[in-house]
mmCIF file of C-alpha atoms and ligand atoms in Angstrom:
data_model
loop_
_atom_site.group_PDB
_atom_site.id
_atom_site.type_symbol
_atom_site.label_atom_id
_atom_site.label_comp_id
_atom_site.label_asym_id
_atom_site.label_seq_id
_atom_site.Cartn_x
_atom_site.Cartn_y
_atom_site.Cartn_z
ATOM 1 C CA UNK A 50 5.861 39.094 -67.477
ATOM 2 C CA UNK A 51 9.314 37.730 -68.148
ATOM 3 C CA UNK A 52 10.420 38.470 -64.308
ATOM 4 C CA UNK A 53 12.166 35.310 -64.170
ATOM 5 C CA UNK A 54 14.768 35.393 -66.894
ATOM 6 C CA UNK A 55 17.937 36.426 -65.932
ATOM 7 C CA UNK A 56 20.186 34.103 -67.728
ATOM 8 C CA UNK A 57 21.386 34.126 -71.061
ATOM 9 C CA UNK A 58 20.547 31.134 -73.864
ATOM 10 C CA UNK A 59 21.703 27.971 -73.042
ATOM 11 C CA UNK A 60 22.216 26.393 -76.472
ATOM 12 C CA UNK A 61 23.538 23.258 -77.045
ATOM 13 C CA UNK A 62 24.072 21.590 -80.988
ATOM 14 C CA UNK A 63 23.521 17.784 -80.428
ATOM 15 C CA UNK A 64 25.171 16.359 -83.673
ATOM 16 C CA UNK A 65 23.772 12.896 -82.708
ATOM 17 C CA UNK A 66 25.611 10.312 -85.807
ATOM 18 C CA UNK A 67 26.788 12.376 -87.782
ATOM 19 C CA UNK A 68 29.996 14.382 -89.628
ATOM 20 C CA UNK A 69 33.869 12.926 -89.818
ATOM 21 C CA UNK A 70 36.455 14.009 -87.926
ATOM 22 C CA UNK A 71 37.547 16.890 -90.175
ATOM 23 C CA UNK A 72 34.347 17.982 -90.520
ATOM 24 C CA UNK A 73 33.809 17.926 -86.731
ATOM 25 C CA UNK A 74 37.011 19.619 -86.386
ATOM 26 C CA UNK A 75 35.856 22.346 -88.894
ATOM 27 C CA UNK A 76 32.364 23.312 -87.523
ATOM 28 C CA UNK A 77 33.741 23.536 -83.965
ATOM 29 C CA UNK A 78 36.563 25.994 -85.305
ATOM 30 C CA UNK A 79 33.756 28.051 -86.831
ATOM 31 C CA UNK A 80 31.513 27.804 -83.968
ATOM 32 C CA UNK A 81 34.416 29.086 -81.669
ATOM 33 C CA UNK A 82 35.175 31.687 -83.934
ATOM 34 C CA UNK A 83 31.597 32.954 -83.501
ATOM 35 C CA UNK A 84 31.719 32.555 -80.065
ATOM 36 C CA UNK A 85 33.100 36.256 -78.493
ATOM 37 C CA UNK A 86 30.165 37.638 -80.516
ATOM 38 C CA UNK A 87 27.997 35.750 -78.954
ATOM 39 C CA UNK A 88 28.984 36.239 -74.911
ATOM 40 C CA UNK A 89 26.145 36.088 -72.821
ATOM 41 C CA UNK A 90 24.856 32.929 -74.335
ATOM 42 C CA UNK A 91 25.774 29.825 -72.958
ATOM 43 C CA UNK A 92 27.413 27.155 -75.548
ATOM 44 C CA UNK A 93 27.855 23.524 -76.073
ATOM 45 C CA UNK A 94 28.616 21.093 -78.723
ATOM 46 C CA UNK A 95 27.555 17.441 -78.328
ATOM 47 C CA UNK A 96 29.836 15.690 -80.796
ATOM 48 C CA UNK A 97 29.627 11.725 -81.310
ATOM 49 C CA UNK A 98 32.432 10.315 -78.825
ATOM 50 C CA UNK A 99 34.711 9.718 -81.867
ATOM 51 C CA UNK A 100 34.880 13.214 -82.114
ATOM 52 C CA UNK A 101 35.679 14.752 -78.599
ATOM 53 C CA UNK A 102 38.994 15.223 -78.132
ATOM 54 C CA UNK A 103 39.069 16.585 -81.640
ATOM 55 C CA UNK A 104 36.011 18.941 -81.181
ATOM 56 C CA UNK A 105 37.255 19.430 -77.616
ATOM 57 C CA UNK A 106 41.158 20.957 -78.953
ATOM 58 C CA UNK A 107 39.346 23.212 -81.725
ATOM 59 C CA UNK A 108 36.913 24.754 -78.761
ATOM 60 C CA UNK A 109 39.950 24.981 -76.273
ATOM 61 C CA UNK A 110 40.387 28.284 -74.690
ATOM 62 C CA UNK A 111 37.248 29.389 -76.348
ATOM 63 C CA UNK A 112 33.755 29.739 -73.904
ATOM 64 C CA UNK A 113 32.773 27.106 -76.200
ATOM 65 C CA UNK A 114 32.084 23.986 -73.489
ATOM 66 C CA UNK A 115 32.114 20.129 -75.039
ATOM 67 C CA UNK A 116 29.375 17.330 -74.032
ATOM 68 C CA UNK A 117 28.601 13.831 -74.767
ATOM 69 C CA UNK A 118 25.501 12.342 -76.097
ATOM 70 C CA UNK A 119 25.095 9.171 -73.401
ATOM 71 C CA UNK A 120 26.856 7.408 -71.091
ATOM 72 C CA UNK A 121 26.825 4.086 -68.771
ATOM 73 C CA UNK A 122 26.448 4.494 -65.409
ATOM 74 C CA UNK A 123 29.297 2.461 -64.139
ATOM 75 C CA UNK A 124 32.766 3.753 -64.053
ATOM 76 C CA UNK A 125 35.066 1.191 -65.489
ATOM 77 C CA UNK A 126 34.374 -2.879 -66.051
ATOM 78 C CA UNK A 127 33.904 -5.514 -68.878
ATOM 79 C CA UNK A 128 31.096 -3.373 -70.712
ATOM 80 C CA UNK A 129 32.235 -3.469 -74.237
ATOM 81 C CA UNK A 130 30.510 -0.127 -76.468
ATOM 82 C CA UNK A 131 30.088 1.777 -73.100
ATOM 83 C CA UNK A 132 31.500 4.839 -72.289
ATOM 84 C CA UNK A 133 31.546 6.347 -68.635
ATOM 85 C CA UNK A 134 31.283 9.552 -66.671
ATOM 86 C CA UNK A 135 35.103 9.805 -65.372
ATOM 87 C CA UNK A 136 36.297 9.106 -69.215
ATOM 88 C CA UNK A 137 34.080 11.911 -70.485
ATOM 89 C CA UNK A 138 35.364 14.005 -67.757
ATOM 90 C CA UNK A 139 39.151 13.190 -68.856
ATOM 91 C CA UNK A 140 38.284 14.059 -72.456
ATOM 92 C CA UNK A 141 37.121 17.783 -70.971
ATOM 93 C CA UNK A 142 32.898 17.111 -71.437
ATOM 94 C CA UNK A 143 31.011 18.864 -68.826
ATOM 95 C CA UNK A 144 28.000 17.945 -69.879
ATOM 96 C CA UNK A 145 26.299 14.763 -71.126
ATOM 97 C CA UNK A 146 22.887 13.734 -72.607
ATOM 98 C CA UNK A 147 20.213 11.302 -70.798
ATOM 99 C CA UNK A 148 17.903 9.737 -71.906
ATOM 100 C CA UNK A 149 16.823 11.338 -75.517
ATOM 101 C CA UNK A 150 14.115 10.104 -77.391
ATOM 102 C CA UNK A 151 16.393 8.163 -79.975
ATOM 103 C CA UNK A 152 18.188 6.501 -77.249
ATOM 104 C CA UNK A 153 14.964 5.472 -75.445
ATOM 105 C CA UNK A 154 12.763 4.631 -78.641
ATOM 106 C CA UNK A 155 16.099 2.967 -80.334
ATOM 107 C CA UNK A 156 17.871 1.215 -77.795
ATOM 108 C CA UNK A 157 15.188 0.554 -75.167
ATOM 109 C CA UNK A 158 16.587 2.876 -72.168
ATOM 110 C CA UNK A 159 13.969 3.850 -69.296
ATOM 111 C CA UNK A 160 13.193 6.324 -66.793
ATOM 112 C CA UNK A 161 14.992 3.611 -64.453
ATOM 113 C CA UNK A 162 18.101 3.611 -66.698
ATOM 114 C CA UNK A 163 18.133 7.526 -67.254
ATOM 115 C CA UNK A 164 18.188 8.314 -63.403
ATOM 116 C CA UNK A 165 21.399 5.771 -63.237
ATOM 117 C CA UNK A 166 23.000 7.669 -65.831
ATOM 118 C CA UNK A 167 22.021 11.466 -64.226
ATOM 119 C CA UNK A 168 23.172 9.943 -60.914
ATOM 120 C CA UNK A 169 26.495 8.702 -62.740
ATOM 121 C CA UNK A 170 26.538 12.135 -64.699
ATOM 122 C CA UNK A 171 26.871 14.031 -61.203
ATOM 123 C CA UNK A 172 29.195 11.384 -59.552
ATOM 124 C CA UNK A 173 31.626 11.977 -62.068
ATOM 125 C CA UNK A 174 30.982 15.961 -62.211
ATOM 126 C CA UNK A 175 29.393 16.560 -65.158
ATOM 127 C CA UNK A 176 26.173 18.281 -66.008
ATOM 128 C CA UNK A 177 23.472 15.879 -67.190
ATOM 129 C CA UNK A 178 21.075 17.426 -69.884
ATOM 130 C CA UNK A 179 17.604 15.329 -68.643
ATOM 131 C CA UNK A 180 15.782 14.680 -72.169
ATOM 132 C CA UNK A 181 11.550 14.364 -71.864
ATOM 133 C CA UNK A 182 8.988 14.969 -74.053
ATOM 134 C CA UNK A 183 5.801 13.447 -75.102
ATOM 135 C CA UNK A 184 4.565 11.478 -78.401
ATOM 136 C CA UNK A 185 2.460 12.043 -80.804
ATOM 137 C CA UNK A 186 -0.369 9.866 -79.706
ATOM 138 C CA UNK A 187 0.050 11.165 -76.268
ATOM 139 C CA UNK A 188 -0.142 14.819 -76.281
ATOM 140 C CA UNK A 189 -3.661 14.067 -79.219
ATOM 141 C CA UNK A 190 -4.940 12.105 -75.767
ATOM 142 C CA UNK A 191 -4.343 14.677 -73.661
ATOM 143 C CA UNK A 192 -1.588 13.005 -71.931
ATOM 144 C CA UNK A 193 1.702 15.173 -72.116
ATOM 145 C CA UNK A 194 1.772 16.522 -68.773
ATOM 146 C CA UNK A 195 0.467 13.021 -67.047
ATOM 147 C CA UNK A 196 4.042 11.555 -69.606
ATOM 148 C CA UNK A 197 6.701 14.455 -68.407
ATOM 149 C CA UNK A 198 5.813 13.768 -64.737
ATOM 150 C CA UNK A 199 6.061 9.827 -64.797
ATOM 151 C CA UNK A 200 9.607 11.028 -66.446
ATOM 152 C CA UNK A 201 10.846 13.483 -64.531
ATOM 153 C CA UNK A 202 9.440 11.605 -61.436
ATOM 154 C CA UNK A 203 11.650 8.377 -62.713
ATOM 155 C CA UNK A 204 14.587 10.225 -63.956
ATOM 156 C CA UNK A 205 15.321 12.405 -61.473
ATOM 157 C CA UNK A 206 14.603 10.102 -58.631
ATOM 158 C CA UNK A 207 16.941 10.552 -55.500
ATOM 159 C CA UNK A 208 18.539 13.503 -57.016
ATOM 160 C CA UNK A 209 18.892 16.987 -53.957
ATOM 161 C CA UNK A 210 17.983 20.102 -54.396
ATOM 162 C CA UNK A 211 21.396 20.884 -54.792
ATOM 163 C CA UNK A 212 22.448 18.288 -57.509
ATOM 164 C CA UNK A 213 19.421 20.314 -59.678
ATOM 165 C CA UNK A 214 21.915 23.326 -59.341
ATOM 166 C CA UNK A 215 23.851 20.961 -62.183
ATOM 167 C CA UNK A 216 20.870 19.591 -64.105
ATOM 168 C CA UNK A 217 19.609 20.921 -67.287
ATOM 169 C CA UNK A 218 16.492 19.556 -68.377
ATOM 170 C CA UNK A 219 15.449 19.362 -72.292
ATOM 171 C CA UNK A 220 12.033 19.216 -73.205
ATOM 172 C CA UNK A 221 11.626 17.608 -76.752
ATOM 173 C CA UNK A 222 8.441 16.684 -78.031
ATOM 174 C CA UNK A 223 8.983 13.097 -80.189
ATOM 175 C CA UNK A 224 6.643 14.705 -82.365
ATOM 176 C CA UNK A 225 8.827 17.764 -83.308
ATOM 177 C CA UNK A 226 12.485 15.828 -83.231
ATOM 178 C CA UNK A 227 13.948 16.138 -86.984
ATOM 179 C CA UNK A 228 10.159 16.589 -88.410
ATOM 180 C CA UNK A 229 10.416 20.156 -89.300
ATOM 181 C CA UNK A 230 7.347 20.690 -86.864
ATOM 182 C CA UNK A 231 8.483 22.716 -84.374
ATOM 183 C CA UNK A 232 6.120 23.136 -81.185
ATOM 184 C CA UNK A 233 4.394 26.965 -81.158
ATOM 185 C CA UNK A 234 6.023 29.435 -77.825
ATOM 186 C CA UNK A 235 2.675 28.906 -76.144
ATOM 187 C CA UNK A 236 2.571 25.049 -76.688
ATOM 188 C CA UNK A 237 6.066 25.037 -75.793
ATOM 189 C CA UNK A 238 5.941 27.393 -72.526
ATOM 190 C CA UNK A 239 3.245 25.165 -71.623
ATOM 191 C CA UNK A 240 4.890 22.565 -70.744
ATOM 192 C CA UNK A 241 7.824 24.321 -69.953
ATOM 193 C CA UNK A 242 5.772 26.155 -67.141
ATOM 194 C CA UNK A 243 4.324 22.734 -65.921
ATOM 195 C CA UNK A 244 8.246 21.495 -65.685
ATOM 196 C CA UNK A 245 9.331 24.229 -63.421
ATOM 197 C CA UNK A 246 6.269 24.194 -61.029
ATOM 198 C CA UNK A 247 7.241 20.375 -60.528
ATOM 199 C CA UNK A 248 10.586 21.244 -60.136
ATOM 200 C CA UNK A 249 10.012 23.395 -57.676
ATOM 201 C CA UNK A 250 7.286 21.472 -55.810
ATOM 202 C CA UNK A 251 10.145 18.835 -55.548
ATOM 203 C CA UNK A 252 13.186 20.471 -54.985
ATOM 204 C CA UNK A 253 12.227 24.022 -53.798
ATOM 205 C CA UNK A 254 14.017 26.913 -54.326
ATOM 206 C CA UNK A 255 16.845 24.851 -55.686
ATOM 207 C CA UNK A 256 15.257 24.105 -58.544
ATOM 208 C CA UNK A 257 14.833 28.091 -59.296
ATOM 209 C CA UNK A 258 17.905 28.491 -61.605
ATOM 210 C CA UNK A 259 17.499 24.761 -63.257
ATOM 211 C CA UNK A 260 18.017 25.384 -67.149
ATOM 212 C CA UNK A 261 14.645 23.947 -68.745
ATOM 213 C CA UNK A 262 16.045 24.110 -73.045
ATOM 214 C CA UNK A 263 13.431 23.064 -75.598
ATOM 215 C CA UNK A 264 14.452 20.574 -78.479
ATOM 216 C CA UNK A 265 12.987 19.523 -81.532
ATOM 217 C CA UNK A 266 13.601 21.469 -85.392
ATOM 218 C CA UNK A 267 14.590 24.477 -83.597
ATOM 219 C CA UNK A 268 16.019 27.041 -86.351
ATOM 220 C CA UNK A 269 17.349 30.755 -86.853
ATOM 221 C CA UNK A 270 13.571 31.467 -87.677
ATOM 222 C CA UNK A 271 12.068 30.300 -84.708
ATOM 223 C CA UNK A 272 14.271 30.622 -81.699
ATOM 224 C CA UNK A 273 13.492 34.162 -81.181
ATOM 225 C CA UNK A 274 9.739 33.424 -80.106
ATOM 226 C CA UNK A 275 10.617 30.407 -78.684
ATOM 227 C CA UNK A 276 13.066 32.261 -76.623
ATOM 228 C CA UNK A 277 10.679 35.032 -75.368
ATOM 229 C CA UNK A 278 8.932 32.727 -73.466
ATOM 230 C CA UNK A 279 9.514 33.086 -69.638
ATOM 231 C CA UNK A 280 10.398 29.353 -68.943
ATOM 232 C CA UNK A 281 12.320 28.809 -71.935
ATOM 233 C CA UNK A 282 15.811 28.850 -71.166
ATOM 234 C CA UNK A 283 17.639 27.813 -74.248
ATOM 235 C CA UNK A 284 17.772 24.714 -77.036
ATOM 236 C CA UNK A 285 19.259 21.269 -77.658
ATOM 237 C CA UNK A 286 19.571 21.508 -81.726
ATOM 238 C CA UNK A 287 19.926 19.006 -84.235
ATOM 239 C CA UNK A 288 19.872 19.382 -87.135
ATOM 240 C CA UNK A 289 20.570 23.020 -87.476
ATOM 241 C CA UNK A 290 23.828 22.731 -85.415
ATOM 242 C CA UNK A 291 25.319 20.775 -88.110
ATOM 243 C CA UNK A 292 26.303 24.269 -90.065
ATOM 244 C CA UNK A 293 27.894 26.957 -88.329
ATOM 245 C CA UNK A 294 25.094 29.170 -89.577
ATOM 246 C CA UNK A 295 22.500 27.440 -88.300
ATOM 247 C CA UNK A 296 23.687 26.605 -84.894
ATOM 248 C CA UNK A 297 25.206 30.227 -84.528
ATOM 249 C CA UNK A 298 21.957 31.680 -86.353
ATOM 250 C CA UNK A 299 19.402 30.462 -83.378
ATOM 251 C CA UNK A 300 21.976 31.546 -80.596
ATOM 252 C CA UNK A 301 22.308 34.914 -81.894
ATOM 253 C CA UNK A 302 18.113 35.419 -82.130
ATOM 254 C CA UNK A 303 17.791 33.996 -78.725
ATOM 255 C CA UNK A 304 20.448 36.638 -77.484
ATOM 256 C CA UNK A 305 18.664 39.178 -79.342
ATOM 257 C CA UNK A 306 15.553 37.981 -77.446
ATOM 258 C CA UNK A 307 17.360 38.606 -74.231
ATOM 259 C CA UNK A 308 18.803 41.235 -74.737
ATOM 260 C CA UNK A 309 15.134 43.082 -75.135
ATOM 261 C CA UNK A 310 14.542 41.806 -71.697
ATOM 262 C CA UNK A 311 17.868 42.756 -69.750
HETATM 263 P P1 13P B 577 16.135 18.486 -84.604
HETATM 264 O O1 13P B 577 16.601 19.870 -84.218
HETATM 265 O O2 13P B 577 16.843 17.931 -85.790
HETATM 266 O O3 13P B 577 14.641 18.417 -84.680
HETATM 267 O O4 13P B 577 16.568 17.505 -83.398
HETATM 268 C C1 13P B 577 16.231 17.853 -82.106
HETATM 269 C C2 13P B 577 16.959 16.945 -81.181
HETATM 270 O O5 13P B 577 16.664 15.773 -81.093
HETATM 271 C C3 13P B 577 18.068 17.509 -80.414
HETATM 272 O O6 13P B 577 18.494 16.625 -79.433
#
């Protein structure tokens, strides 16, 4: 039944606008203090770009790894408020967001404009977490699977087999994104199932290992089932990443999820 797994969590703590720098600095020394107890698990923290070097020095030497929660898809120019792939690189991100909800209901970005920031993501040798997910009125008209593949059709477009070997894809249903409504294993898996069979109809066997992390009010309480679901690989948090406990609370139930499996 859970054949596939073989990897443990992937869990990544997307603190989207939010704490100060000595805040930042203090949950990511807590979060790396955590961290040898946690081994297996794979972890991330996705500060606000004001915050990464400082985030990025309190994780140092720990197997805590930094990201970034956009970027633009040029490398350098006259485009004031952007920030690019090689300067995320220099201040030690190795991954990046694309295209999450808030950034495409918020500030207008498109399937067109997430697959020139995944291309720009891999250019510049960082690991591009693919956001999708459905709305409300969408999945109630029967239309979630029809949304994820115009999205992952779009967003992906021109990527190889091989670049997939980098790409993480998060699945966050709108509908579930800071509402306290968290999507049930099976409705999760669901879709999480549908993602890897498209994956794999596109890219093959290189699409195999491709991280597929569910998002969306993900807590200690829940990311045990959630986690014992075959195609569930891990989580993008937000709001519970913003306390140590939290953030280290759902990575240490997922572990304990795969633990029963390995
Ligand atoms: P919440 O965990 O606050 O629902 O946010 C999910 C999310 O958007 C992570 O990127």
């Amino acid at each position: 039944m859970l054949a596939r797994k073989r990897r443990g969590p992937f869990v990544a703590g997307n603190w989207k606008m939010h704490l100060t720098l000595a805040e930042a600095r203090e949950l990511a020394r807590e979060v790396a203090a955590a961290a040898p107890g946690l081994g297996g698990s794979g972890l991330v923290l996705v500060p606000p770009f004001t915050s990464l070097a400082a985030v990025g020095d309190a994780v140092a030497g720990s197997a805590v790894g930094l990201g970034a929660q956009d970027l633009y898809w040029e490398d350098k120019g006259a485009f004031t408020g952007e920030v690019s792939g090689p300067m995320l690189k220099d201040a030690g991100c190795a991954y990046v967001l694309v295209g999450h909800s808030e950034r495409r209901r918020l500030f207008g970005e498109t399937d067109e404009t997430v697959n020139r920031k995944a291309r720009a993501a891999l250019r510049s040798g960082l690991s591009p977490v693919v956001c999708v997910g459905e709305v409300l009125e969408e999945r109630e008209a029967g239309r979630t699977t029809a949304r994820i593949d115009l999205q992952l059709a779009g967003g992906l477009a021109g990527l190889s087999g091989e670049d997939m070997g980098r790409v993480i894809i998060a699945y966050e249903p709108v509908w579930a994104i800071g509402t306290g409504k968290t999507a049930s294993p099976a409705q999760a898996e669901e879709v999480h199932a549908h993602i890897r069979r498209r994956l794999e109809e596109a890219y093959g066997k290189g699409a195999a290992g491709c991280a597929i992390i569910y998002g969306g009010s993900v807590k200690p309480a829940n990311s045990y089932s959630l986690f014992k679901e075959e195609n569930i690989d891990g989580f993008l948090v937000g709001g519970a990443s913003l306390e140590a406990d939290g953030f280290v609370g759902i990575v240490r139930e997922a572990l304990r999820a795969y633990r029963e499996e390995t």
